[in-house]
Amino acid sequence: MRVMEIKEFGAPEMLVPATRPDPVAPAAGTGEILIKVIAAGINRPDVLQRKGHYPVPAGASDIPGLEVAGEIVGGDLNHADNLFGLKVGDKVCALVQGGGYAELCTAPIAQCLPYPTGFTDQEAAALPETFYTVWSNVFMRGELSEGETLLVQGGSSGIGVTAILIAKALGHTVFVTAGTDEKCAACVALGADLAINYKTQDFAEEVKKVTNGKGVNVVLDMVTGTYVQKEIDCLADDGRIVIIAIMGGSKAEVNTGQILRRRLTITGSTLRPRPVSFKKQITQQLHERIWPLLNAGKLKPVIYKTFTLDQAADAHRLMESSEHVGKIVLTV
């Protein structure tokens, strides 16, 4: 099969075309299936892996790619984790631990969902990584509840756009930060109630102003560093900060007195190393809460640009430029 592999850690041109043996259809009892990949999503962890900053979990493919869409061609379809009665020939999107930049990919059947009604292969491939990440962190870990407000750092990223779309579809007020006025306008066009240019405005002050000093209930943080204290400043009492990346550095100095007095929670998670049993819970909740909205056309991923598999290096360059608003997808 054709793949894009990492020749050595470094720049985007280290992503090179290669051939690998076709994976064998997983046997009964493995809980895994084999997918003929038609499209694959690009995510920032792929870039980190290419640079050598995101170790591959034990047993996972060294080929990058954490989400795919395509056709089931074999595998353990009689497993108890086949939640939706999937069969050979069905089209699915899947969250995987690696191996997405390839013509064939194995996936736990517990992490597979049927294409939403009317979705293209590229649209289906744009769902798993960001939808699993947002759901597990904003709604499961952050417990965003009815009537509560969400602040998303990096609103124009793939994660940020998905957070806007899901939270708005479920009736929440959503504030975001972005690095240009154009990106802020794009976030508002997607439904954000307020978009703050973090380069020209103090997001904590803007949030306090628009909430009359009350603050937000949940912050989805991909930056950390100096942002954490400012996020504490603009949290409502009993508010929660959920950290999913540390682009601004792994260390932060915070006023712990505020955490005590106002019953604040600072938490975080990474999805890739979590067990299949946990990701199965996300699969079930997404299918119950979000797939009906996708099927009804009330929610759709935003795809900024698509590339062919052989253009994966160009896709990574775009990801690193941060010029995009929404998802970047490969057509295999």
Coordinates of N, CA and C in Angstrom, one line a residue, residues 54-191:
Y54 N 6.2 14.0 19.8 CA 5.0 13.3 20.1 C 5.2 11.8 19.9
P55 N 5.7 11.1 21.0 CA 6.1 9.7 20.8 C 4.9 8.8 20.4
V56 N 5.1 7.9 19.6 CA 4.0 6.9 19.2 C 3.8 5.9 20.3
P57 N 2.5 5.7 20.7 CA 2.2 4.8 21.8 C 2.7 3.4 21.4
A58 N 3.0 2.6 22.4 CA 3.4 1.2 22.2 C 2.4 0.5 21.4
G59 N 2.8 -0.2 20.3 CA 1.9 -1.0 19.5 C 1.2 -0.3 18.4
A60 N 1.3 1.1 18.4 CA 0.7 1.9 17.3 C 1.6 2.0 16.1
S61 N 1.0 2.3 14.9 CA 1.7 2.5 13.7 C 2.6 3.7 13.8
D62 N 3.8 3.7 13.2 CA 4.6 4.9 13.2 C 4.2 5.8 12.0
I63 N 3.3 5.4 11.2 CA 2.8 6.2 10.1 C 1.9 7.3 10.8
P64 N 2.0 8.6 10.5 CA 1.1 9.6 11.1 C -0.3 9.4 10.6
G65 N -1.2 10.1 11.3 CA -2.6 10.2 10.9 C -3.5 9.6 12.0
L66 N -4.3 10.4 12.6 CA -5.1 10.0 13.8 C -6.6 9.9 13.5
E67 N -7.0 10.1 12.2 CA -8.4 10.0 11.9 C -8.5 9.7 10.4
V68 N -9.4 8.8 10.1 CA -9.6 8.4 8.7 C -11.1 8.2 8.4
A69 N -11.4 8.2 7.1 CA -12.8 7.8 6.6 C -12.6 6.9 5.4
G70 N -13.5 5.9 5.4 CA -13.4 5.0 4.3 C -14.3 3.8 4.4
E71 N -14.0 2.8 3.7 CA -14.9 1.6 3.6 C -14.3 0.4 4.4
I72 N -15.1 -0.3 5.1 CA -14.7 -1.4 5.9 C -14.5 -2.6 4.9
V73 N -13.3 -3.2 5.0 CA -13.0 -4.3 4.1 C -12.7 -5.6 4.8
G74 N -12.8 -5.6 6.1 CA -12.6 -6.8 6.9 C -12.4 -6.6 8.3
G75 N -12.2 -7.7 9.1 CA -11.9 -7.5 10.5 C -12.9 -8.2 11.4
D76 N -12.8 -7.8 12.7 CA -13.6 -8.5 13.7 C -14.9 -7.8 13.9
L77 N -15.8 -8.0 12.9 CA -17.1 -7.4 12.9 C -18.1 -8.0 13.9
N78 N -17.8 -9.2 14.4 CA -18.8 -9.8 15.3 C -18.5 -9.5 16.8
H79 N -17.5 -8.6 17.0 CA -17.1 -8.2 18.4 C -18.2 -7.4 19.1
A80 N -18.3 -7.5 20.4 CA -19.3 -6.8 21.2 C -19.2 -5.3 21.1
D81 N -18.0 -4.8 20.7 CA -17.9 -3.4 20.5 C -18.4 -2.8 19.2
N82 N -18.9 -3.7 18.4 CA -19.6 -3.2 17.1 C -20.9 -2.6 17.5
L83 N -20.9 -1.4 17.9 CA -22.0 -0.7 18.5 C -23.2 -0.5 17.5
F84 N -22.9 -0.4 16.3 CA -23.9 0.1 15.3 C -24.1 -0.9 14.2
G85 N -23.8 -2.2 14.4 CA -24.1 -3.2 13.4 C -23.3 -3.0 12.1
L86 N -22.1 -2.5 12.2 CA -21.3 -2.3 11.0 C -20.9 -3.6 10.3
K87 N -20.8 -3.5 8.9 CA -20.5 -4.7 8.2 C -19.5 -4.3 7.0
V88 N -19.0 -5.3 6.4 CA -18.1 -5.1 5.2 C -18.8 -4.3 4.2
G89 N -18.2 -3.2 3.7 CA -18.8 -2.4 2.7 C -19.3 -1.1 3.2
D90 N -19.6 -1.1 4.5 CA -20.1 0.2 5.2 C -19.0 1.2 5.2
K91 N -19.4 2.5 5.1 CA -18.4 3.6 5.2 C -18.5 4.1 6.6
V92 N -17.3 4.3 7.2 CA -17.1 4.7 8.6 C -16.0 5.8 8.7
C93 N -16.1 6.6 9.7 CA -15.0 7.5 10.1 C -14.5 6.9 11.4
A94 N -13.2 7.0 11.6 CA -12.6 6.3 12.8 C -11.5 7.1 13.4
L95 N -11.4 7.1 14.7 CA -10.3 7.6 15.5 C -9.3 6.5 15.6
V96 N -8.0 6.8 15.3 CA -7.0 5.8 15.3 C -5.8 6.3 16.1
Q97 N -4.9 5.4 16.5 CA -3.7 5.8 17.2 C -2.5 6.2 16.3
G98 N -2.7 5.9 15.0 CA -1.7 6.2 14.0 C -2.1 5.4 12.7
G99 N -1.3 5.7 11.6 CA -1.5 4.9 10.4 C -2.5 5.5 9.4
G100 N -3.0 6.7 9.7 CA -4.0 7.3 8.8 C -3.5 7.7 7.4
Y101 N -2.2 8.1 7.3 CA -1.7 8.5 6.0 C -1.3 7.3 5.2
A102 N -2.3 6.5 4.8 CA -2.1 5.3 4.1 C -3.3 4.8 3.4
E103 N -3.2 3.9 2.5 CA -4.3 3.4 1.8 C -5.2 2.4 2.6
L104 N -4.6 1.8 3.6 CA -5.3 0.9 4.5 C -4.9 1.2 5.9
C105 N -5.9 1.0 6.8 CA -5.6 1.3 8.2 C -6.5 0.5 9.1
T106 N -5.9 0.0 10.2 CA -6.8 -0.7 11.2 C -7.3 0.2 12.2
A107 N -8.4 -0.1 12.8 CA -9.0 0.8 13.8 C -9.9 -0.1 14.8
P108 N -9.9 0.3 16.1 CA -10.8 -0.4 17.0 C -12.2 -0.1 16.5
I109 N -13.0 -1.2 16.5 CA -14.4 -1.0 16.0 C -15.2 -0.1 17.0
A110 N -14.7 0.0 18.2 CA -15.4 0.8 19.2 C -15.2 2.3 19.0
Q111 N -14.2 2.6 18.1 CA -13.9 4.0 17.7 C -14.3 4.3 16.3
C112 N -15.3 3.6 15.8 CA -15.8 3.8 14.4 C -17.2 4.3 14.5
L113 N -17.6 5.2 13.6 CA -18.9 5.8 13.5 C -19.4 5.8 12.1
P114 N -20.6 5.5 11.8 CA -21.1 5.6 10.4 C -21.0 7.0 9.9
Y115 N -20.8 7.2 8.6 CA -20.9 8.5 8.0 C -22.2 9.1 8.3
P116 N -22.2 10.4 8.7 CA -23.5 11.1 8.9 C -24.2 11.2 7.5
T117 N -25.5 11.4 7.5 CA -26.3 11.4 6.3 C -25.8 12.5 5.3
G118 N -25.5 12.1 4.1 CA -25.1 13.1 3.0 C -23.6 13.6 3.1
F119 N -22.8 13.0 4.0 CA -21.5 13.5 4.2 C -20.5 13.0 3.1
T120 N -19.6 13.8 2.6 CA -18.6 13.3 1.7 C -17.5 12.6 2.5
D121 N -16.6 11.9 1.8 CA -15.5 11.2 2.5 C -14.6 12.2 3.3
Q122 N -14.4 13.4 2.6 CA -13.6 14.4 3.3 C -14.2 15.0 4.5
E123 N -15.5 15.2 4.5 CA -16.3 15.7 5.6 C -16.3 14.7 6.8
A124 N -16.4 13.4 6.4 CA -16.4 12.4 7.5 C -15.0 12.3 8.1
A125 N -14.0 12.4 7.3 CA -12.6 12.4 7.8 C -12.3 13.5 8.7
A126 N -13.0 14.6 8.6 CA -12.7 15.8 9.4 C -13.4 15.7 10.8
L127 N -14.1 14.6 11.1 CA -14.8 14.6 12.3 C -14.1 14.0 13.5
P128 N -13.5 12.8 13.4 CA -13.2 12.1 14.7 C -12.2 12.8 15.7
E129 N -11.1 13.2 15.2 CA -10.1 13.8 16.2 C -10.6 15.0 17.0
T130 N -11.2 15.9 16.3 CA -11.6 17.2 17.0 C -12.9 16.9 17.7
F131 N -13.8 16.1 17.1 CA -15.1 15.9 17.8 C -14.9 15.0 19.1
Y132 N -14.0 14.0 19.0 CA -13.7 13.2 20.2 C -13.0 14.1 21.3
T133 N -12.1 14.9 20.8 CA -11.3 15.8 21.7 C -12.2 16.8 22.4
V134 N -13.0 17.5 21.6 CA -13.9 18.5 22.2 C -15.0 17.9 23.1
W135 N -15.6 16.8 22.7 CA -16.6 16.2 23.5 C -16.0 15.7 24.9
S136 N -14.9 15.0 24.8 CA -14.3 14.5 26.0 C -13.8 15.5 27.0
N137 N -13.3 16.6 26.5 CA -12.7 17.7 27.3 C -13.7 18.7 27.7
V138 N -14.5 19.2 26.8 CA -15.5 20.3 27.2 C -16.7 19.8 27.9
F139 N -17.2 18.6 27.5 CA -18.5 18.2 28.0 C -18.3 17.0 29.0
M140 N -17.3 16.2 28.9 CA -17.1 15.1 29.9 C -16.3 15.6 31.0
R141 N -15.1 16.1 30.7 CA -14.2 16.6 31.8 C -14.5 17.9 32.3
G142 N -14.9 18.9 31.4 CA -15.2 20.2 31.8 C -16.6 20.4 32.2
E143 N -17.5 19.4 31.9 CA -18.9 19.3 32.4 C -19.6 20.6 32.0
L144 N -19.4 21.1 30.8 CA -20.2 22.3 30.4 C -21.7 21.9 30.4
S145 N -22.5 22.7 31.1 CA -23.9 22.3 31.4 C -24.8 23.4 30.8
E146 N -26.1 23.1 30.8 CA -27.1 24.0 30.3 C -27.0 25.4 30.9
G147 N -27.0 26.4 30.1 CA -26.9 27.8 30.5 C -25.5 28.3 30.8
E148 N -24.5 27.4 30.6 CA -23.1 27.9 30.9 C -22.4 28.4 29.6
T149 N -21.4 29.2 29.9 CA -20.6 29.8 28.9 C -19.2 29.2 28.7
L150 N -18.8 29.1 27.5 CA -17.5 28.5 27.1 C -16.5 29.5 26.5
L151 N -15.3 29.6 26.9 CA -14.2 30.4 26.3 C -13.2 29.4 25.6
V152 N -13.0 29.6 24.4 CA -12.1 28.7 23.6 C -10.9 29.5 23.2
Q153 N -9.7 29.1 23.6 CA -8.5 29.7 23.1 C -8.1 29.1 21.8
G154 N -7.9 29.9 20.8 CA -7.6 29.4 19.4 C -8.8 29.0 18.7
G155 N -9.7 29.9 18.6 CA -11.0 29.6 18.0 C -11.0 29.2 16.5
S156 N -10.0 29.6 15.8 CA -10.0 29.3 14.4 C -9.3 28.0 14.0
S157 N -8.7 27.3 15.0 CA -8.1 26.0 14.8 C -9.1 25.0 14.5
G158 N -8.7 23.8 14.1 CA -9.7 22.7 14.0 C -10.4 22.4 15.2
I159 N -9.7 22.3 16.4 CA -10.4 22.1 17.6 C -11.3 23.3 18.0
G160 N -10.8 24.5 17.8 CA -11.6 25.6 18.1 C -12.9 25.8 17.4
V161 N -12.8 25.5 16.0 CA -14.0 25.6 15.2 C -15.0 24.5 15.6
T162 N -14.5 23.3 15.9 CA -15.4 22.3 16.4 C -16.1 22.6 17.7
A163 N -15.3 23.2 18.6 CA -15.9 23.6 19.9 C -17.0 24.7 19.7
I164 N -16.7 25.6 18.8 CA -17.8 26.6 18.5 C -19.0 25.9 18.0
L165 N -18.9 25.1 17.0 CA -20.0 24.4 16.3 C -20.8 23.6 17.3
I166 N -20.1 22.7 18.1 CA -20.9 21.8 19.0 C -21.5 22.6 20.1
A167 N -20.8 23.5 20.7 CA -21.3 24.2 21.9 C -22.5 25.1 21.4
K168 N -22.4 25.8 20.3 CA -23.5 26.6 19.8 C -24.7 25.7 19.5
A169 N -24.5 24.6 18.8 CA -25.6 23.7 18.5 C -26.3 23.2 19.7
L170 N -25.6 23.1 20.8 CA -26.3 22.7 22.1 C -26.7 23.8 22.9
G171 N -26.7 25.1 22.4 CA -27.3 26.2 23.1 C -26.5 27.0 24.0
H172 N -25.2 26.8 23.9 CA -24.3 27.6 24.8 C -23.8 28.9 24.3
T173 N -23.4 29.8 25.1 CA -22.8 31.0 24.7 C -21.3 30.7 24.6
V174 N -20.7 31.2 23.5 CA -19.3 30.8 23.2 C -18.5 32.1 22.9
F175 N -17.4 32.2 23.6 CA -16.4 33.3 23.4 C -15.1 32.6 22.9
V176 N -14.4 33.3 22.0 CA -13.1 32.7 21.5 C -12.0 33.7 21.4
T177 N -10.8 33.3 21.3 CA -9.7 34.2 21.0 C -9.1 33.7 19.7
A178 N -8.5 34.7 18.9 CA -7.9 34.4 17.7 C -6.8 35.4 17.4
G179 N -5.9 35.2 16.5 CA -4.7 36.1 16.4 C -4.8 37.2 15.3
T180 N -5.9 37.2 14.6 CA -6.1 38.3 13.6 C -7.6 38.7 13.6
D181 N -7.9 39.9 13.1 CA -9.2 40.4 13.0 C -10.0 39.5 12.0
E182 N -9.3 39.1 11.0 CA -10.0 38.2 10.0 C -10.4 36.9 10.6
K183 N -9.5 36.3 11.4 CA -9.9 35.0 12.0 C -11.0 35.3 13.1
C184 N -11.0 36.4 13.7 CA -12.1 36.7 14.7 C -13.4 36.8 13.9
A185 N -13.4 37.5 12.8 CA -14.6 37.6 12.0 C -15.1 36.2 11.5
A186 N -14.2 35.4 11.2 CA -14.5 34.0 10.7 C -15.2 33.2 11.8
C187 N -14.7 33.4 13.1 CA -15.3 32.7 14.2 C -16.7 33.2 14.5
V188 N -16.9 34.5 14.4 CA -18.2 35.0 14.6 C -19.2 34.5 13.5
A189 N -18.7 34.4 12.3 CA -19.5 33.9 11.2 C -19.9 32.5 11.5
L190 N -19.1 31.7 12.2 CA -19.4 30.3 12.5 C -20.3 30.2 13.7
G191 N -20.6 31.3 14.4 CA -21.5 31.3 15.5 C -21.0 31.8 16.8

